GROMACS .gro file of N, CA and C in nm:
model
  387
    1MET      N    1  -2.901  -5.104   4.156
    1MET     CA    2  -2.915  -5.013   4.205
    1MET      C    3  -2.820  -4.921   4.292
    2TYR      N    4  -2.766  -4.897   4.248
    2TYR     CA    5  -2.650  -4.806   4.360
    2TYR      C    6  -2.735  -4.691   4.366
    3GLN      N    7  -2.718  -4.673   4.552
    3GLN     CA    8  -2.763  -4.531   4.608
    3GLN      C    9  -2.632  -4.469   4.585
    4HIS      N   10  -2.539  -4.459   4.581
    4HIS     CA   11  -2.387  -4.390   4.587
    4HIS      C   12  -2.343  -4.418   4.569
    5VAL      N   13  -2.268  -4.322   4.472
    5VAL     CA   14  -2.092  -4.317   4.401
    5VAL      C   15  -2.021  -4.200   4.404
    6ILE      N   16  -1.895  -4.255   4.434
    6ILE     CA   17  -1.792  -4.149   4.437
    6ILE      C   18  -1.682  -4.153   4.359
    7THR      N   19  -1.545  -4.096   4.306
    7THR     CA   20  -1.434  -4.077   4.231
    7THR      C   21  -1.351  -4.061   4.338
    8LEU      N   22  -1.241  -4.135   4.300
    8LEU     CA   23  -1.065  -4.123   4.405
    8LEU      C   24  -1.009  -4.126   4.288
    9LYS      N   25  -0.872  -4.117   4.330
    9LYS     CA   26  -0.729  -4.129   4.246
    9LYS      C   27  -0.660  -4.205   4.362
   10VAL      N   28  -0.605  -4.302   4.261
   10VAL     CA   29  -0.416  -4.351   4.329
   10VAL      C   30  -0.345  -4.261   4.339
   11ARG      N   31  -0.333  -4.301   4.529
   11ARG     CA   32  -0.175  -4.170   4.556
   11ARG      C   33  -0.118  -4.302   4.534
   12ASP      N   34   0.054  -4.223   4.522
   12ASP     CA   35   0.199  -4.338   4.495
   12ASP      C   36   0.198  -4.427   4.629
   13TYR      N   37   0.138  -4.355   4.766
   13TYR     CA   38   0.152  -4.448   4.867
   13TYR      C   39   0.102  -4.545   4.942
   14GLU      N   40  -0.040  -4.606   4.818
   14GLU     CA   41  -0.076  -4.654   4.808
   14GLU      C   42  -0.118  -4.788   4.815
   15CYS      N   43   0.055  -4.795   4.703
   15CYS     CA   44   0.089  -4.919   4.605
   15CYS      C   45   0.211  -4.987   4.674
   16ASP      N   46   0.209  -5.121   4.685
   16ASP     CA   47   0.314  -5.156   4.688
   16ASP      C   48   0.444  -5.201   4.592
   17LEU      N   49   0.514  -5.316   4.606
   17LEU     CA   50   0.660  -5.287   4.540
   17LEU      C   51   0.660  -5.370   4.415
   18GLN      N   52   0.507  -5.421   4.378
   18GLN     CA   53   0.454  -5.456   4.281
   18GLN      C   54   0.414  -5.343   4.178
   19GLY      N   55   0.387  -5.208   4.233
   19GLY     CA   56   0.353  -5.082   4.154
   19GLY      C   57   0.173  -5.132   4.171
   20VAL      N   58   0.100  -5.211   4.204
   20VAL     CA   59  -0.043  -5.189   4.275
   20VAL      C   60  -0.085  -5.150   4.366
   21VAL      N   61  -0.204  -5.119   4.393
   21VAL     CA   62  -0.292  -5.091   4.547
   21VAL      C   63  -0.262  -5.196   4.665
   22ASN      N   64  -0.190  -5.175   4.745
   22ASN     CA   65  -0.195  -5.269   4.821
   22ASN      C   66  -0.346  -5.298   4.838
   23ASN      N   67  -0.348  -5.484   4.920
   23ASN     CA   68  -0.451  -5.468   4.886
   23ASN      C   69  -0.573  -5.459   4.955
   24ALA      N   70  -0.487  -5.390   5.125
   24ALA     CA   71  -0.580  -5.330   5.276
   24ALA      C   72  -0.647  -5.195   5.198
   25ASN      N   73  -0.598  -5.132   5.093
   25ASN     CA   74  -0.617  -5.013   5.102
   25ASN      C   75  -0.768  -5.018   5.035
   26TYR      N   76  -0.796  -5.119   4.977
   26TYR     CA   77  -0.934  -5.145   4.939
   26TYR      C   78  -1.042  -5.098   5.068
   27GLN      N   79  -1.016  -5.164   5.122
   27GLN     CA   80  -1.101  -5.092   5.257
   27GLN      C   81  -1.074  -5.013   5.308
   28HIS      N   82  -0.968  -4.921   5.283
   28HIS     CA   83  -1.019  -4.826   5.331
   28HIS      C   84  -1.055  -4.717   5.227
   29TYR      N   85  -1.080  -4.756   5.107
   29TYR     CA   86  -1.120  -4.650   5.019
   29TYR      C   87  -1.322  -4.693   5.019
   30ALA      N   88  -1.354  -4.786   5.095
   30ALA     CA   89  -1.463  -4.896   5.067
   30ALA      C   90  -1.506  -4.801   5.240
   31GLU      N   91  -1.466  -4.796   5.298
   31GLU     CA   92  -1.449  -4.660   5.448
   31GLU      C   93  -1.524  -4.541   5.364
   32HIS      N   94  -1.427  -4.521   5.325
   32HIS     CA   95  -1.474  -4.349   5.310
   32HIS      C   96  -1.575  -4.400   5.218
   33ALA      N   97  -1.600  -4.445   5.091
   33ALA     CA   98  -1.745  -4.452   5.035
   33ALA      C   99  -1.806  -4.422   5.179
   34ARG      N  100  -1.826  -4.528   5.292
   34ARG     CA  101  -1.957  -4.548   5.333
   34ARG      C  102  -1.982  -4.413   5.426
   35HIS      N  103  -1.853  -4.324   5.453
   35HIS     CA  104  -1.825  -4.226   5.496
   35HIS      C  105  -1.905  -4.123   5.427
   36GLU      N  106  -1.893  -4.126   5.298
   36GLU     CA  107  -1.903  -4.013   5.252
   36GLU      C  108  -2.043  -4.068   5.196
   37PHE      N  109  -2.116  -4.097   5.156
   37PHE     CA  110  -2.263  -4.165   5.188
   37PHE      C  111  -2.376  -4.109   5.260
   38LEU      N  112  -2.268  -4.191   5.384
   38LEU     CA  113  -2.397  -4.154   5.492
   38LEU      C  114  -2.389  -3.951   5.581
   39SER      N  115  -2.276  -3.864   5.482
   39SER     CA  116  -2.229  -3.795   5.522
   39SER      C  117  -2.349  -3.701   5.416
   40SER      N  118  -2.348  -3.782   5.287
   40SER     CA  119  -2.435  -3.704   5.217
   40SER      C  120  -2.572  -3.716   5.226
   41ARG      N  121  -2.676  -3.799   5.292
   41ARG     CA  122  -2.776  -3.794   5.342
   41ARG      C  123  -2.726  -3.697   5.479
   42GLY      N  124  -2.697  -3.657   5.498
   42GLY     CA  125  -2.701  -3.553   5.682
   42GLY      C  126  -2.670  -3.646   5.737
   43VAL      N  127  -2.611  -3.763   5.746
   43VAL     CA  128  -2.588  -3.823   5.898
   43VAL      C  129  -2.436  -3.832   5.938
   44SER      N  130  -2.382  -3.757   6.055
   44SER     CA  131  -2.263  -3.782   6.079
   44SER      C  132  -2.206  -3.838   6.204
   45PHE      N  133  -2.111  -3.935   6.117
   45PHE     CA  134  -2.057  -4.072   6.160
   45PHE      C  135  -2.005  -4.027   6.376
   46ALA      N  136  -1.923  -3.921   6.339
   46ALA     CA  137  -1.942  -3.894   6.437
   46ALA      C  138  -2.015  -3.834   6.572
   47ASP      N  139  -2.150  -3.785   6.492
   47ASP     CA  140  -2.219  -3.711   6.550
   47ASP      C  141  -2.338  -3.809   6.636
   48LEU      N  142  -2.287  -3.945   6.545
   48LEU     CA  143  -2.378  -4.014   6.643
   48LEU      C  144  -2.352  -4.143   6.706
   49HIS      N  145  -2.197  -4.108   6.692
   49HIS     CA  146  -2.131  -4.155   6.807
   49HIS      C  147  -2.129  -4.102   6.979
   50ASP      N  148  -2.181  -3.923   6.902
   50ASP     CA  149  -2.158  -3.833   7.042
   50ASP      C  150  -2.289  -3.834   7.133
   51ARG      N  151  -2.394  -3.962   7.057
   51ARG     CA  152  -2.527  -3.958   7.079
   51ARG      C  153  -2.545  -4.103   7.122
   52GLY      N  154  -2.483  -4.223   7.148
   52GLY     CA  155  -2.448  -4.319   7.163
   52GLY      C  156  -2.480  -4.438   7.048
   53ILE      N  157  -2.487  -4.361   6.989
   53ILE     CA  158  -2.519  -4.462   6.850
   53ILE      C  159  -2.401  -4.491   6.713
   54ASP      N  160  -2.374  -4.611   6.745
   54ASP     CA  161  -2.213  -4.651   6.681
   54ASP      C  162  -2.268  -4.780   6.616
   55CYS      N  163  -2.187  -4.742   6.510
   55CYS     CA  164  -2.183  -4.899   6.339
   55CYS      C  165  -2.067  -4.926   6.369
   56PHE      N  166  -2.062  -5.043   6.331
   56PHE     CA  167  -1.909  -5.162   6.372
   56PHE      C  168  -1.935  -5.239   6.218
   57VAL      N  169  -1.865  -5.251   6.233
   57VAL     CA  170  -1.797  -5.313   6.128
   57VAL      C  171  -1.802  -5.466   6.179
   58ALA      N  172  -1.894  -5.590   6.135
   58ALA     CA  173  -1.875  -5.726   6.164
   58ALA      C  174  -1.846  -5.796   6.054
   59ARG      N  175  -1.858  -5.773   5.936
   59ARG     CA  176  -1.777  -5.856   5.840
   59ARG      C  177  -1.740  -5.807   5.728
   60ILE      N  178  -1.626  -5.807   5.665
   60ILE     CA  179  -1.566  -5.817   5.550
   60ILE      C  180  -1.560  -5.897   5.458
   61THR      N  181  -1.565  -5.925   5.338
   61THR     CA  182  -1.528  -5.974   5.261
   61THR      C  183  -1.536  -5.919   5.112
   62LEU      N  184  -1.354  -5.944   5.060
   62LEU     CA  185  -1.362  -5.891   4.922
   62LEU      C  186  -1.258  -5.924   4.863
   63GLN      N  187  -1.320  -5.922   4.679
   63GLN     CA  188  -1.251  -6.029   4.608
   63GLN      C  189  -1.177  -5.943   4.489
   64TYR      N  190  -1.042  -5.948   4.481
   64TYR     CA  191  -0.977  -5.859   4.397
   64TYR      C  192  -0.978  -5.940   4.259
   65LYS      N  193  -1.045  -5.829   4.198
   65LYS     CA  194  -1.048  -5.882   4.005
   65LYS      C  195  -0.945  -5.803   3.933
   66THR      N  196  -0.911  -5.711   3.931
   66THR     CA  197  -0.816  -5.596   3.815
   66THR      C  198  -0.741  -5.517   3.905
   67PRO      N  199  -0.569  -5.523   3.891
   67PRO     CA  200  -0.527  -5.392   4.005
   67PRO      C  201  -0.554  -5.244   3.957
   68LEU      N  202  -0.534  -5.139   4.087
   68LEU     CA  203  -0.591  -5.039   4.037
   68LEU      C  204  -0.389  -5.014   4.060
   69ARG      N  205  -0.333  -4.902   3.980
   69ARG     CA  206  -0.226  -4.839   4.012
   69ARG      C  207  -0.237  -4.649   4.017
   70SER      N  208  -0.052  -4.633   4.095
   70SER     CA  209  -0.083  -4.517   4.102
   70SER      C  210  -0.088  -4.421   3.990
   71GLY      N  211  -0.177  -4.408   4.019
   71GLY     CA  212  -0.274  -4.234   3.959
   71GLY      C  213  -0.388  -4.277   3.871
   72ASP      N  214  -0.454  -4.354   3.910
   72ASP     CA  215  -0.565  -4.490   3.825
   72ASP      C  216  -0.697  -4.385   3.913
   73GLU      N  217  -0.796  -4.309   3.850
   73GLU     CA  218  -0.865  -4.310   3.879
   73GLU      C  219  -0.981  -4.392   3.929
   74MET      N  220  -1.075  -4.392   3.977
   74MET     CA  221  -1.170  -4.509   4.062
   74MET      C  222  -1.267  -4.454   4.067
   75VAL      N  223  -1.399  -4.551   4.032
   75VAL     CA  224  -1.519  -4.504   4.031
   75VAL      C  225  -1.552  -4.615   4.192
   76LEU      N  226  -1.595  -4.521   4.313
   76LEU     CA  227  -1.626  -4.645   4.364
   76LEU      C  228  -1.832  -4.625   4.397
   77ARG      N  229  -1.848  -4.757   4.372
   77ARG     CA  230  -2.017  -4.748   4.386
   77ARG      C  231  -2.132  -4.820   4.544
   78LEU      N  232  -2.190  -4.798   4.553
   78LEU     CA  233  -2.257  -4.901   4.655
   78LEU      C  234  -2.378  -4.849   4.686
   79ARG      N  235  -2.461  -4.923   4.745
   79ARG     CA  236  -2.537  -4.998   4.778
   79ARG      C  237  -2.594  -5.046   4.904
   80VAL      N  238  -2.706  -5.035   5.047
   80VAL     CA  239  -2.729  -5.083   5.126
   80VAL      C  240  -2.858  -5.129   5.125
   81GLU      N  241  -2.857  -5.280   5.214
   81GLU     CA  242  -2.975  -5.352   5.257
   81GLU      C  243  -2.948  -5.347   5.368
   82LYS      N  244  -3.090  -5.417   5.490
   82LYS     CA  245  -3.124  -5.416   5.572
   82LYS      C  246  -3.121  -5.620   5.536
   83GLU      N  247  -3.044  -5.676   5.697
   83GLU     CA  248  -3.069  -5.851   5.691
   83GLU      C  249  -3.045  -5.808   5.787
   84GLY      N  250  -3.215  -5.865   5.875
   84GLY     CA  251  -3.195  -5.918   5.994
   84GLY      C  252  -3.137  -5.806   6.079
   85VAL      N  253  -3.047  -5.782   6.168
   85VAL     CA  254  -2.999  -5.697   6.242
   85VAL      C  255  -2.848  -5.617   6.168
   86ARG      N  256  -2.819  -5.652   6.034
   86ARG     CA  257  -2.713  -5.636   5.981
   86ARG      C  258  -2.745  -5.519   5.886
   87TYR      N  259  -2.696  -5.445   5.871
   87TYR     CA  260  -2.657  -5.311   5.732
   87TYR      C  261  -2.592  -5.380   5.618
   88VAL      N  262  -2.631  -5.427   5.502
   88VAL     CA  263  -2.535  -5.474   5.436
   88VAL      C  264  -2.506  -5.393   5.294
   89PHE      N  265  -2.367  -5.358   5.305
   89PHE     CA  266  -2.383  -5.239   5.240
   89PHE      C  267  -2.251  -5.350   5.119
   90HIS      N  268  -2.314  -5.322   4.982
   90HIS     CA  269  -2.229  -5.410   4.851
   90HIS      C  270  -2.179  -5.330   4.814
   91GLN      N  271  -2.089  -5.292   4.737
   91GLN     CA  272  -1.965  -5.258   4.749
   91GLN      C  273  -1.887  -5.211   4.598
   92ASP      N  274  -1.861  -5.168   4.489
   92ASP     CA  275  -1.778  -5.202   4.369
   92ASP      C  276  -1.725  -5.104   4.341
   93ILE      N  277  -1.560  -5.109   4.328
   93ILE     CA  278  -1.440  -5.017   4.281
   93ILE      C  279  -1.412  -5.032   4.149
   94PHE      N  280  -1.401  -4.972   4.057
   94PHE     CA  281  -1.393  -4.983   3.929
   94PHE      C  282  -1.262  -4.823   3.882
   95ARG      N  283  -1.218  -4.936   3.797
   95ARG     CA  284  -1.094  -4.882   3.732
   95ARG      C  285  -1.237  -4.767   3.648
   96SER      N  286  -1.159  -4.602   3.610
   96SER     CA  287  -1.255  -4.550   3.545
   96SER      C  288  -1.212  -4.542   3.399
   97SER      N  289  -1.048  -4.560   3.378
   97SER     CA  290  -1.050  -4.611   3.259
   97SER      C  291  -1.117  -4.663   3.147
   98ASP      N  292  -1.144  -4.766   3.186
   98ASP     CA  293  -1.219  -4.880   3.117
   98ASP      C  294  -1.352  -4.897   3.163
   99MET      N  295  -1.352  -4.887   3.292
   99MET     CA  296  -1.462  -4.976   3.441
   99MET      C  297  -1.475  -5.101   3.402
  100LYS      N  298  -1.317  -5.131   3.470
  100LYS     CA  299  -1.323  -5.255   3.470
  100LYS      C  300  -1.333  -5.247   3.597
  101LEU      N  301  -1.429  -5.404   3.655
  101LEU     CA  302  -1.390  -5.436   3.792
  101LEU      C  303  -1.313  -5.397   3.848
  102ALA      N  304  -1.230  -5.363   3.948
  102ALA     CA  305  -1.092  -5.356   4.050
  102ALA      C  306  -1.158  -5.449   4.184
  103CYS      N  307  -1.256  -5.404   4.192
  103CYS     CA  308  -1.284  -5.492   4.368
  103CYS      C  309  -1.446  -5.489   4.397
  104ARG      N  310  -1.480  -5.607   4.438
  104ARG     CA  311  -1.582  -5.605   4.472
  104ARG      C  312  -1.633  -5.634   4.673
  105ALA      N  313  -1.640  -5.525   4.731
  105ALA     CA  314  -1.692  -5.520   4.849
  105ALA      C  315  -1.854  -5.636   4.966
  106GLN      N  316  -1.811  -5.671   5.053
  106GLN     CA  317  -1.964  -5.689   5.065
  106GLN      C  318  -1.902  -5.644   5.257
  107VAL      N  319  -1.988  -5.517   5.306
  107VAL     CA  320  -1.972  -5.469   5.448
  107VAL      C  321  -2.094  -5.540   5.507
  108ASP      N  322  -2.035  -5.610   5.619
  108ASP     CA  323  -2.118  -5.622   5.654
  108ASP      C  324  -2.162  -5.493   5.844
  109ALA      N  325  -2.282  -5.453   5.870
  109ALA     CA  326  -2.260  -5.346   5.970
  109ALA      C  327  -2.339  -5.341   6.092
  110VAL      N  328  -2.339  -5.387   6.191
  110VAL     CA  329  -2.442  -5.372   6.299
  110VAL      C  330  -2.461  -5.187   6.397
  111CYS      N  331  -2.551  -5.230   6.418
  111CYS     CA  332  -2.531  -5.080   6.505
  111CYS      C  333  -2.546  -5.157   6.654
  112VAL      N  334  -2.484  -5.080   6.744
  112VAL     CA  335  -2.485  -5.088   6.860
  112VAL      C  336  -2.543  -4.900   6.931
  113VAL      N  337  -2.634  -4.965   7.012
  113VAL     CA  338  -2.748  -4.821   7.080
  113VAL      C  339  -2.675  -4.800   7.228
  114ASN      N  340  -2.574  -4.717   7.320
  114ASN     CA  341  -2.557  -4.644   7.465
  114ASN      C  342  -2.509  -4.869   7.495
  115GLY      N  343  -2.448  -4.913   7.405
  115GLY     CA  344  -2.335  -5.018   7.419
  115GLY      C  345  -2.425  -5.164   7.409
  116LYS      N  346  -2.571  -5.140   7.311
  116LYS     CA  347  -2.633  -5.280   7.317
  116LYS      C  348  -2.648  -5.320   7.193
  117LEU      N  349  -2.626  -5.399   7.106
  117LEU     CA  350  -2.663  -5.411   7.007
  117LEU      C  351  -2.821  -5.369   6.961
  118THR      N  352  -2.893  -5.333   6.865
  118THR     CA  353  -2.962  -5.339   6.835
  118THR      C  354  -3.012  -5.374   6.680
  119GLU      N  355  -3.190  -5.380   6.608
  119GLU     CA  356  -3.242  -5.417   6.541
  119GLU      C  357  -3.151  -5.277   6.379
  120GLY      N  358  -3.115  -5.200   6.424
  120GLY     CA  359  -3.134  -5.086   6.363
  120GLY      C  360  -3.116  -4.962   6.479
  121HIS      N  361  -3.172  -4.866   6.370
  121HIS     CA  362  -3.190  -4.735   6.461
  121HIS      C  363  -3.262  -4.655   6.334
  122PRO      N  364  -3.401  -4.564   6.328
  122PRO     CA  365  -3.475  -4.503   6.239
  122PRO      C  366  -3.399  -4.441   6.130
  123GLU      N  367  -3.299  -4.350   6.206
  123GLU     CA  368  -3.197  -4.296   6.139
  123GLU      C  369  -3.141  -4.352   6.032
  124LEU      N  370  -3.091  -4.484   6.069
  124LEU     CA  371  -2.979  -4.530   5.976
  124LEU      C  372  -3.101  -4.612   5.849
  125ASP      N  373  -3.193  -4.697   5.899
  125ASP     CA  374  -3.357  -4.741   5.834
  125ASP      C  375  -3.389  -4.612   5.742
  126ALA      N  376  -3.362  -4.503   5.750
  126ALA     CA  377  -3.444  -4.417   5.662
  126ALA      C  378  -3.315  -4.395   5.492
  127LEU      N  379  -3.235  -4.422   5.602
  127LEU     CA  380  -3.108  -4.467   5.430
  127LEU      C  381  -3.149  -4.563   5.319
  128LEU      N  382  -3.238  -4.656   5.353
  128LEU     CA  383  -3.278  -4.788   5.203
  128LEU      C  384  -3.354  -4.749   5.193
  129ALA      N  385  -3.374  -4.575   5.227
  129ALA     CA  386  -3.535  -4.536   5.168
  129ALA      C  387  -3.474  -4.482   4.997
   0.00000   0.00000   0.00000
């Protein structure tokens, strides 16, 4: 079950010579969705940093399925779970016109508080509820 959904539109400059979204942009889309997820729950990434709480991506796995093209609208869906010290974001990007899976991402993030790796943070753990 997804915990957050947003919609975006592919912009011309995100495409490569083949006319499809350049692979690196899917990582940008996934990052934007994670930040929007936090924001929708009243958590400011910048505020966390100002308080010494930083979340870092430890690993990203992307599986490309169906290419997106300029002007395509996409639906980004995510869910997050905790595994040990990691917050694991499962993110799927679908082409809106036919809901074909364009990209599947797994993003493992860790929490560092005042420079030290932690097992998480209560504010972030609350997002899992």
